[in-house]
Coordinates of C-alpha atoms and ligand atoms in Angstrom, one line a residue:
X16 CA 0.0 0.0 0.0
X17 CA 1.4 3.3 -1.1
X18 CA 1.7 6.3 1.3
X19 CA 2.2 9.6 1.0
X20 CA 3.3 11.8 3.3
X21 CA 2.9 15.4 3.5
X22 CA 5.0 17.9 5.1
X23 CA 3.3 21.3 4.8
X24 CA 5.5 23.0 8.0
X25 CA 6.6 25.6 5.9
X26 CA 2.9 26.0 4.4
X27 CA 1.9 25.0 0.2
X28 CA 1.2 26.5 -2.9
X29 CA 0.4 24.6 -6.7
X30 CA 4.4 25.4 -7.3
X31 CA 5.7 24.2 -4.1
X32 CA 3.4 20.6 -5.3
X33 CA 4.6 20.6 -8.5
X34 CA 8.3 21.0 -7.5
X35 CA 7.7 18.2 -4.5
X36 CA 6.2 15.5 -6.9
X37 CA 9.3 16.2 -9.3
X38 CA 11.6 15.5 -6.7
X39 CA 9.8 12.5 -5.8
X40 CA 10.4 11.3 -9.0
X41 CA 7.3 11.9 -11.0
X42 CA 8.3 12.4 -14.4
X43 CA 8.0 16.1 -15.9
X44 CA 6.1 14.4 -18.7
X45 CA 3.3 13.3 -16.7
X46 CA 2.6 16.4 -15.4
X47 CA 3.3 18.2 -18.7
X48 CA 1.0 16.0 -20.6
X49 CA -2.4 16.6 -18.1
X50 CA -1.4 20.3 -18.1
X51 CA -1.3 20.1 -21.9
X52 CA -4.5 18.2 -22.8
X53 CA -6.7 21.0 -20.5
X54 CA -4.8 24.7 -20.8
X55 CA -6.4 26.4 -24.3
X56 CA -2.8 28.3 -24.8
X57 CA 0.6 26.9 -24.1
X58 CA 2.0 26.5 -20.4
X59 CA 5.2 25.1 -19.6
X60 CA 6.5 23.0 -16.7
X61 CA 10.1 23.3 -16.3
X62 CA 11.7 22.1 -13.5
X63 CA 15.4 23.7 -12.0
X64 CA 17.0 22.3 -9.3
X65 CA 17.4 25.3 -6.4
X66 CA 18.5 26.0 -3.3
X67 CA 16.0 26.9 -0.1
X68 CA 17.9 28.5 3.0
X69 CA 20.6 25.3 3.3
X70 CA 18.3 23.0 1.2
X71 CA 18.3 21.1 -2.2
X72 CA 14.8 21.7 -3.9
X73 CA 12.9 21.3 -6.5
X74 CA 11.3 24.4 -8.4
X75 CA 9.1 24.0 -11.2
X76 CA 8.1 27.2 -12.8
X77 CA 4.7 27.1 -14.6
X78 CA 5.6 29.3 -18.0
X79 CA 2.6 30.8 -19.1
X80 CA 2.9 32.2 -23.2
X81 CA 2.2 36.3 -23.2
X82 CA -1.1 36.1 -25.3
X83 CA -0.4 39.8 -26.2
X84 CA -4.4 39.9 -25.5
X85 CA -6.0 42.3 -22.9
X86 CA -6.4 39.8 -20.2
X87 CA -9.9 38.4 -20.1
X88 CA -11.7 36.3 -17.3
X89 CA -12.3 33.1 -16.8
X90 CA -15.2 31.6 -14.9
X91 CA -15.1 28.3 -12.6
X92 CA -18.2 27.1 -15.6
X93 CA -15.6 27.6 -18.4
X94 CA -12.4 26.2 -16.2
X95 CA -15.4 23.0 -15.6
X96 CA -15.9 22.5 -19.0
X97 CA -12.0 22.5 -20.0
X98 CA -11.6 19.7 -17.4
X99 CA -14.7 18.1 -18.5
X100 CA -13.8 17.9 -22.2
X101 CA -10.2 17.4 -22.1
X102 CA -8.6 13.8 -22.9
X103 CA -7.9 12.7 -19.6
X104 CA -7.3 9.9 -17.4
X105 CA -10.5 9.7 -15.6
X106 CA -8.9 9.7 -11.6
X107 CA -6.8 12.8 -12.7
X108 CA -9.9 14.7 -14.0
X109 CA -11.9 13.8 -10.9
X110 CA -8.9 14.8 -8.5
X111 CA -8.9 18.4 -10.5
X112 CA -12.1 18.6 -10.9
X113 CA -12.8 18.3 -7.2
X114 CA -9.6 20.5 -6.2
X115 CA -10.9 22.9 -8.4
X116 CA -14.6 22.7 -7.1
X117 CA -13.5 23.2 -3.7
X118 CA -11.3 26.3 -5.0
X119 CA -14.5 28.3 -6.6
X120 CA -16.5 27.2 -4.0
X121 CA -14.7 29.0 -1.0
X122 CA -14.4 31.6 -3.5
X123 CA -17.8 32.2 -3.7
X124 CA -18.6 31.8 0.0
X125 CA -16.0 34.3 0.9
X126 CA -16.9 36.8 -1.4
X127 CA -20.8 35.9 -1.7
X128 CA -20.9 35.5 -5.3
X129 CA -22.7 32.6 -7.1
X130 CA -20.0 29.3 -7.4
X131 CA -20.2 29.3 -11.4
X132 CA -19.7 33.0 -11.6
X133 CA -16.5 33.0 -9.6
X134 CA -13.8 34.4 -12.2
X135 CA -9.9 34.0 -12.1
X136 CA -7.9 36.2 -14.3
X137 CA -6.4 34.8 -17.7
X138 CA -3.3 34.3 -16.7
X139 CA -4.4 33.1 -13.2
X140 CA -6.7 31.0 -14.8
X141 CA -4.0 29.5 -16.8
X142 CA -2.0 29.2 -13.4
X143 CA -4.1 27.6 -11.3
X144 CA -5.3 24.9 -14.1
X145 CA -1.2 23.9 -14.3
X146 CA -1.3 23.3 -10.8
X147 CA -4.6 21.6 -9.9
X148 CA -4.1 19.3 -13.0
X149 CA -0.3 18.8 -12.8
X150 CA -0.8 17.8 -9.0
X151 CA -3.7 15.6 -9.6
X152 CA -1.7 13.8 -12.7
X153 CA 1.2 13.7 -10.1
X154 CA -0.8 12.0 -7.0
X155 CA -2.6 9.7 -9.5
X156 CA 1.1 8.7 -10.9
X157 CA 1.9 7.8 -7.4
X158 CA -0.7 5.6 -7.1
X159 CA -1.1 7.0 -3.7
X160 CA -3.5 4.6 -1.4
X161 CA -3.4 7.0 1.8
X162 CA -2.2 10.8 1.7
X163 CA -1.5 12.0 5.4
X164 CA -0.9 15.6 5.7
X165 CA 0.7 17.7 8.4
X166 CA -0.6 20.6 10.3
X167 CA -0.6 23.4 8.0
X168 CA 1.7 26.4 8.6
X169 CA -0.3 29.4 6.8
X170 CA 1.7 32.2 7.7
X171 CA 1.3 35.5 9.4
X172 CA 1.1 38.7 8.7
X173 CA -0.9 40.4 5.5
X174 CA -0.3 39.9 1.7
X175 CA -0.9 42.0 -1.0
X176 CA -4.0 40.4 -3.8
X177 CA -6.2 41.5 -6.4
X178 CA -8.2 42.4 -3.4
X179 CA -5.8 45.2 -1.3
X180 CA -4.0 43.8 1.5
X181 CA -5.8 40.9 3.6
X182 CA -4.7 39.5 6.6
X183 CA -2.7 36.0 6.5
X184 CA -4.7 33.5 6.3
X185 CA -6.3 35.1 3.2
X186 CA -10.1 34.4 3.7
X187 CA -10.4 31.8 0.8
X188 CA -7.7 29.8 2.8
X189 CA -9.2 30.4 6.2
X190 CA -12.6 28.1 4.4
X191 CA -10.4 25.6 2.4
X192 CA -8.6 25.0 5.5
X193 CA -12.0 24.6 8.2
X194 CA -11.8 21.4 10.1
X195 CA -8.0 21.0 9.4
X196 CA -5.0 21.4 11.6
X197 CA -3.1 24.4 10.4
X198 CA -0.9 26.9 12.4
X199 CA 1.0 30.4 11.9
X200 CA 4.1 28.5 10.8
X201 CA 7.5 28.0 12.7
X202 CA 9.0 31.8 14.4
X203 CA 11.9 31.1 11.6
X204 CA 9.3 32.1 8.8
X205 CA 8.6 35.2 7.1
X206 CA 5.5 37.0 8.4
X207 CA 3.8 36.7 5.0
X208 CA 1.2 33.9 3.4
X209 CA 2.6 30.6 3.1
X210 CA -0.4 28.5 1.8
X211 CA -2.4 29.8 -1.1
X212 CA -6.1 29.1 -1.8
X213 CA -4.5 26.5 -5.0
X214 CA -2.2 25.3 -2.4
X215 CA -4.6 24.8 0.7
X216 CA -7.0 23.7 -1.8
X217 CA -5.0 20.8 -3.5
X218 CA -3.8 19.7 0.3
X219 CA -7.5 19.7 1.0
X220 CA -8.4 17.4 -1.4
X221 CA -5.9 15.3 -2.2
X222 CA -6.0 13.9 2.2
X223 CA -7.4 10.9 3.3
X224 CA -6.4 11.8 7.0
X225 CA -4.0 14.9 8.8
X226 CA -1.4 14.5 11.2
X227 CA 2.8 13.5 11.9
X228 CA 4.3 11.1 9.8
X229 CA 2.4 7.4 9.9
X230 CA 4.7 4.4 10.5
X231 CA 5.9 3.8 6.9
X232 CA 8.6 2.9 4.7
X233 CA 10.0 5.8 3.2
X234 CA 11.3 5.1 -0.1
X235 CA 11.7 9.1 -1.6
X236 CA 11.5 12.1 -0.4
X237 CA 10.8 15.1 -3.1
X238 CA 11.6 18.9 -2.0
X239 CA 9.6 21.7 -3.7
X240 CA 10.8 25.1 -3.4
X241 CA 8.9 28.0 -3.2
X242 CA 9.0 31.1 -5.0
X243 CA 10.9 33.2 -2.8
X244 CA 13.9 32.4 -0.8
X245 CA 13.6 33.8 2.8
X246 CA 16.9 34.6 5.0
X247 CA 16.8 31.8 7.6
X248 CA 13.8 29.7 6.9
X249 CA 13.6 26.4 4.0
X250 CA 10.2 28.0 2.0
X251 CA 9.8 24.2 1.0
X252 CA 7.0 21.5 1.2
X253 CA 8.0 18.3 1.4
X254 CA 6.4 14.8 0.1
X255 CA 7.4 11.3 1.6
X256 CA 6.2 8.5 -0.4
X257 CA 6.6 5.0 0.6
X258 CA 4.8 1.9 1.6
X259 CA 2.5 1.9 4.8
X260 CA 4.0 -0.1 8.1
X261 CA 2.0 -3.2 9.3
X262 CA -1.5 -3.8 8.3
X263 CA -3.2 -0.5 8.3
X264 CA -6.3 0.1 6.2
X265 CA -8.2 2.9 4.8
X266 CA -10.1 4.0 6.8
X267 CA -14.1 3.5 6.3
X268 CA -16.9 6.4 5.4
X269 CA -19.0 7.5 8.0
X270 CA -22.7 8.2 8.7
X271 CA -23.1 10.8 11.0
X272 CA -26.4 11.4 12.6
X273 CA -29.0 13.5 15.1
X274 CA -32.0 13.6 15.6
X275 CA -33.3 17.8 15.6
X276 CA -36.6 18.8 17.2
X277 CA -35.9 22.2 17.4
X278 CA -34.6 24.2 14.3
X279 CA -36.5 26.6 12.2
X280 CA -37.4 24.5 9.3
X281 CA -36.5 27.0 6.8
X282 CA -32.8 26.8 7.8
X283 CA -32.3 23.0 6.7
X284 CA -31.3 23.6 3.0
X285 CA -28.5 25.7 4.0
X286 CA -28.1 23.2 6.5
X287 CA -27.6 20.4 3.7
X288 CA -25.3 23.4 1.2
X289 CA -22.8 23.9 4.1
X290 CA -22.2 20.0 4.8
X291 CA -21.8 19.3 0.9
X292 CA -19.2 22.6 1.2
X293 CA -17.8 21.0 4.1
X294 CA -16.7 18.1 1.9
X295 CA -19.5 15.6 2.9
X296 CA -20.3 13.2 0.5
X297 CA -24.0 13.1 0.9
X298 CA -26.5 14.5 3.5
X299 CA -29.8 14.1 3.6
X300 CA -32.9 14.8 5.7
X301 CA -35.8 11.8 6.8
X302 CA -39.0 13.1 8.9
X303 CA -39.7 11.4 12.1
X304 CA -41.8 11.7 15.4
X305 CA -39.6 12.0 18.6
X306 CA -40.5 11.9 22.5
X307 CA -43.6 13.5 23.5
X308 CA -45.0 13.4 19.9
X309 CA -42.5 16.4 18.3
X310 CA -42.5 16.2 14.6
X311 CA -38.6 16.1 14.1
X312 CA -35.7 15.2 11.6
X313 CA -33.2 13.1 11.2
X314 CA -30.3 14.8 9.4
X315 CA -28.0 12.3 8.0
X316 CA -24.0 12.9 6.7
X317 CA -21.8 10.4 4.9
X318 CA -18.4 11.4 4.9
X319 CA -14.8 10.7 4.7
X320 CA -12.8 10.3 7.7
X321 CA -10.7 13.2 6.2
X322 CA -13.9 15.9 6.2
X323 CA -15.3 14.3 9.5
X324 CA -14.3 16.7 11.9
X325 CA -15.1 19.7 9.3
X326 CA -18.6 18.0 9.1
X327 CA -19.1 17.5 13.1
X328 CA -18.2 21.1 12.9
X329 CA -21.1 22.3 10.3
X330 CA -23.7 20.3 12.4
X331 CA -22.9 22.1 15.6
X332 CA -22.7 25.1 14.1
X333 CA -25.4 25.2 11.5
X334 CA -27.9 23.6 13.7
X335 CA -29.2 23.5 17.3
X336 CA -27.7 19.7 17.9
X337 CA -26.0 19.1 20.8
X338 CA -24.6 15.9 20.4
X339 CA -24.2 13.1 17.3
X340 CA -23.7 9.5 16.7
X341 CA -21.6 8.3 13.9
X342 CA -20.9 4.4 12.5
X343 CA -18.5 3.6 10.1
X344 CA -20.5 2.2 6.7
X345 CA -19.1 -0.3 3.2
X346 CA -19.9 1.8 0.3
X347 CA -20.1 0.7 -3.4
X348 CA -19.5 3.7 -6.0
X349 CA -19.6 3.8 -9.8
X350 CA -16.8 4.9 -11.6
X351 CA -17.9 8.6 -12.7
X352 CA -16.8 11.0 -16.1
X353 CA -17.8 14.0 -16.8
X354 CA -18.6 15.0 -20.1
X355 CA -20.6 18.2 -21.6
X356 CA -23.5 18.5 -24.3
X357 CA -24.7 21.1 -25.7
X358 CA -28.3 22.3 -25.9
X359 CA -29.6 25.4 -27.6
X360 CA -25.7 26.4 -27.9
X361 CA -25.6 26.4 -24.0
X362 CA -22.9 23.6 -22.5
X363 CA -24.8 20.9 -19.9
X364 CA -21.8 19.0 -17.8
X365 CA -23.4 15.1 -18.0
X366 CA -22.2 13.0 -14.9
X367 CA -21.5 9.1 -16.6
X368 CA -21.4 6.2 -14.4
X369 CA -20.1 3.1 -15.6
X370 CA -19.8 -0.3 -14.1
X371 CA -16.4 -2.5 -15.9
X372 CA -16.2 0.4 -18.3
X373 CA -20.3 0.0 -19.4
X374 CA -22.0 3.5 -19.5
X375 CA -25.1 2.2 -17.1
X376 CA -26.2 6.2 -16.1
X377 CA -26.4 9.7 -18.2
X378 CA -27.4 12.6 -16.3
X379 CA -26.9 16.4 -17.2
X380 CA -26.5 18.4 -14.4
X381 CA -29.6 20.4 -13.1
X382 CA -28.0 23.6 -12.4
X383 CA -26.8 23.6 -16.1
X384 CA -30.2 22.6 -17.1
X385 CA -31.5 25.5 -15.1
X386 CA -29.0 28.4 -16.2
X387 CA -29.6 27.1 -20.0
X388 CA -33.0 27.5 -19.7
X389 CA -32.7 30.7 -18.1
X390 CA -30.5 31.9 -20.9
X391 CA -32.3 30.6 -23.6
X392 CA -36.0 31.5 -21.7
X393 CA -37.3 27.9 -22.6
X394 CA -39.2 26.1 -19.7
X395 CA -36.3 23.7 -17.7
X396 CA -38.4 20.8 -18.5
X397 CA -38.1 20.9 -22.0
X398 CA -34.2 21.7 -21.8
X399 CA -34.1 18.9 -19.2
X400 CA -35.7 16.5 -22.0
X401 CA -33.3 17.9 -24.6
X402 CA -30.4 17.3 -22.6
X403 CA -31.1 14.1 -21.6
X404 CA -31.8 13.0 -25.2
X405 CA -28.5 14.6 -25.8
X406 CA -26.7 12.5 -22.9
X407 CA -28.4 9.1 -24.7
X408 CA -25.3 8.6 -27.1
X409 CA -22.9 8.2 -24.4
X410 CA -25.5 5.0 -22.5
X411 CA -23.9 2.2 -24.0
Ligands
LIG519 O1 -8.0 36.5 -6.8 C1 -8.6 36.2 -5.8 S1 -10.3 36.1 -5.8 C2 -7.9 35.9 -4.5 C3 -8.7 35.6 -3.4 C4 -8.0 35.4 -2.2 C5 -8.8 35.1 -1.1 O2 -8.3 34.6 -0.1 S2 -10.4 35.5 -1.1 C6 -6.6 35.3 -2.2 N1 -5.9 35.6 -3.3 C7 -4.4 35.7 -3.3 O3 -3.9 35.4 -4.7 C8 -2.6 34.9 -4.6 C9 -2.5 33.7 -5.6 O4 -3.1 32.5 -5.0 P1 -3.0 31.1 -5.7 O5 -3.8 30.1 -4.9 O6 -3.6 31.3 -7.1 O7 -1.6 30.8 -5.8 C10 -2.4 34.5 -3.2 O8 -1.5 35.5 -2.6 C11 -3.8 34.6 -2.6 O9 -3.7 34.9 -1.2 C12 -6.5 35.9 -4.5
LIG520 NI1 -10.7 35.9 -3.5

């Protein structure tokens, strides 16, 4: 079983991940290639070895072409369809597309915009797609069966963005990072950001648990260096990759559950959107009659062990539970694609699920459905019709 390691004591970023699955011996060409088959202009990997304070690293610039164009936006719906139409392996698409997901999401809940409207500047764009799809390609080439990752360090201080100055943690890295250990950073670091949203985002997604080194067998370590080179302090991430000690397995899904008597029934949607943004898998309401003869619900959670204490942390929060029970569940999923039709000249992302690589299940996505129809003024349940005649070609 292979594990992977994360050091992020001197905090993350896309580069620093890059530059760490490099030096862990993931070829250039890997990367390169997933990077390739998604950006719609030219970006370049290239990797140079460097020096960080008194270490060897690994630094792999991300060369973006100068268009010579006015720089335009990009929305998270355009950046969804590039993943969704590029040739890819289907794990590295479904690692960048949730990376990327959990990116525009905290970017809309942070600056209370609507998730497909979130926008990332051209050459940003370009960026951040070289890093969530070059990391994913990378993790996938490691074949990596558990992915433990440190506290974060996320740095102190204020940074300068497209925003002004924000304090450090910059507010899109305060929500990727909810539920997860992160810190200031050792007193030797600069008082400056040291995870980015791409960076806290990737960590985020690519986990299965956080915490110190598990027992393993280390078989390569890989140093990325960060951008800049601070007097006194190693601006590097480190990866450890190796096979896991003894017999430990990954760990199970949960169900988490309460029983709720006494919420304001028009909160539970919100209820439900903050779990999902919390990274639960599914959650779900049922209606039931408690002591005494209170109509009531039962609010339900599946989750990974990774997003269980972010979840445990929504319910408190969100609703007026005071305490939970939890089991560990078995869970059979379908191998899922996404790919993207077209209706009326407006793109509808269609989820595929196949069972031993036979399309059993087409389904365009409603929210699609919904902003086509609203673009095009049709009722949704005609577009809905189209699109799912659309999505029959791909049912094999
Ligand atoms: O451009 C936006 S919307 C933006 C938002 C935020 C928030 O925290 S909100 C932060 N930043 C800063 O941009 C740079 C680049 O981050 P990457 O993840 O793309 O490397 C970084 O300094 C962020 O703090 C931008
Ligand atoms: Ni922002």
């Amino acid at each position: 079983m292979t594990t992977v390691w994360v050091d992020a004591a001197s905090g993350a970023s896309g580069d620093m991940l890059l530059g760490a699955l490099l030096g862990a011996g993931v070829p250039v060409e890997v990367l390169q290639q997933a990077v390739d088959a998604v950006s719609p202009e030219p970006v370049t990997l290239r990797p140079e070895s460097v020096r960080r304070h008194a270490l060897a690293a690994t630094r792999c610039h991300v060369e973006v072409a100068d268009s010579g164009r006015t720089p335009t936006h990009r929305t998270w719906r355009e950046v969804r369809e590039l993943l969704a139409r590029a040739e890819l392996a289907e794990p590295v698409r479904d690692l960048a597309t949730r990376a990327f997901t959990r990116l525009a999401e905290a970017e809309a809940r942070v600056h209370g915009t609507a998730v497909d409207d979130v926008h990332f500047h051209e050459v940003g764009a370009l960026d951040a797609i070289a890093d969530v799809v070059g990391v994913a390609a990378g993790f996938v080439h490691l074949g990596a069966d558990e992915v433990v990752v440190s506290p974060v360090a996320v740095g102190s201080g204020t940074v300068t963005t497209s925003h002004g100055e924000l304090s450090v943690p910059p507010p899109a890295v305060a929500e990727l990072l909810r539920g997860v250990p992160s810190w200031a950073g050792p007193a030797s670091a600069p008082a400056t950001e040291l995870c980015t949203p791409t960076g806290a985002a990737l960590l985020t997604t690519v986990a299965t648990a956080y915490g110190p080194q598990p027992a393993m067998g280390v078989e390569q370590v890989g140093v990325g260096a960060g951008g800049r080179n601070p007097e006194g302090h190693a601006n590097v991430l480190r990866l450890f990759v190796g096979t896991a000690a003894g017999a430990s397995r990954a760990a199970a899904p949960l169900v988490i559950e309460t029983n709720v008597d006494d919420l304001d029934p028009r909160l539970w949607p919100q209820v439900v959107a903050r779990l999902l943004a919390a990274g639960a898998s599914d959650a779900w309401l049922t209606p039931i009659v408690m002591k005494k003869g209170r109509p009531a619900h039962t609010l339900h959670v599946l989750t990974s062990p990774a997003h269980a204490d972010a979840v445990r942390l929504t319910v408190f929060r969100e609703t007026t539970a005071i305490g939970m029970r939890e089991h560990e569940v078995g869970k059979h999923a379908l191998d899922r694609e996404m790919v993207a039709v077209e209706v009326d000249g407006q793109p509808i992302a269609v989820k595929l699920a196949r069972h031993d690589g036979v399309v059993l299940n087409a389904m365009p996505e409603f929210d699609d459905v919904v902003r086509a129809a609203d673009a095009t003024g049709r009722p949704v349940k005609a577009v809905l019709a189209d699109a799912v005649a659309a999505s029959r070609k791909y049912v094999d």
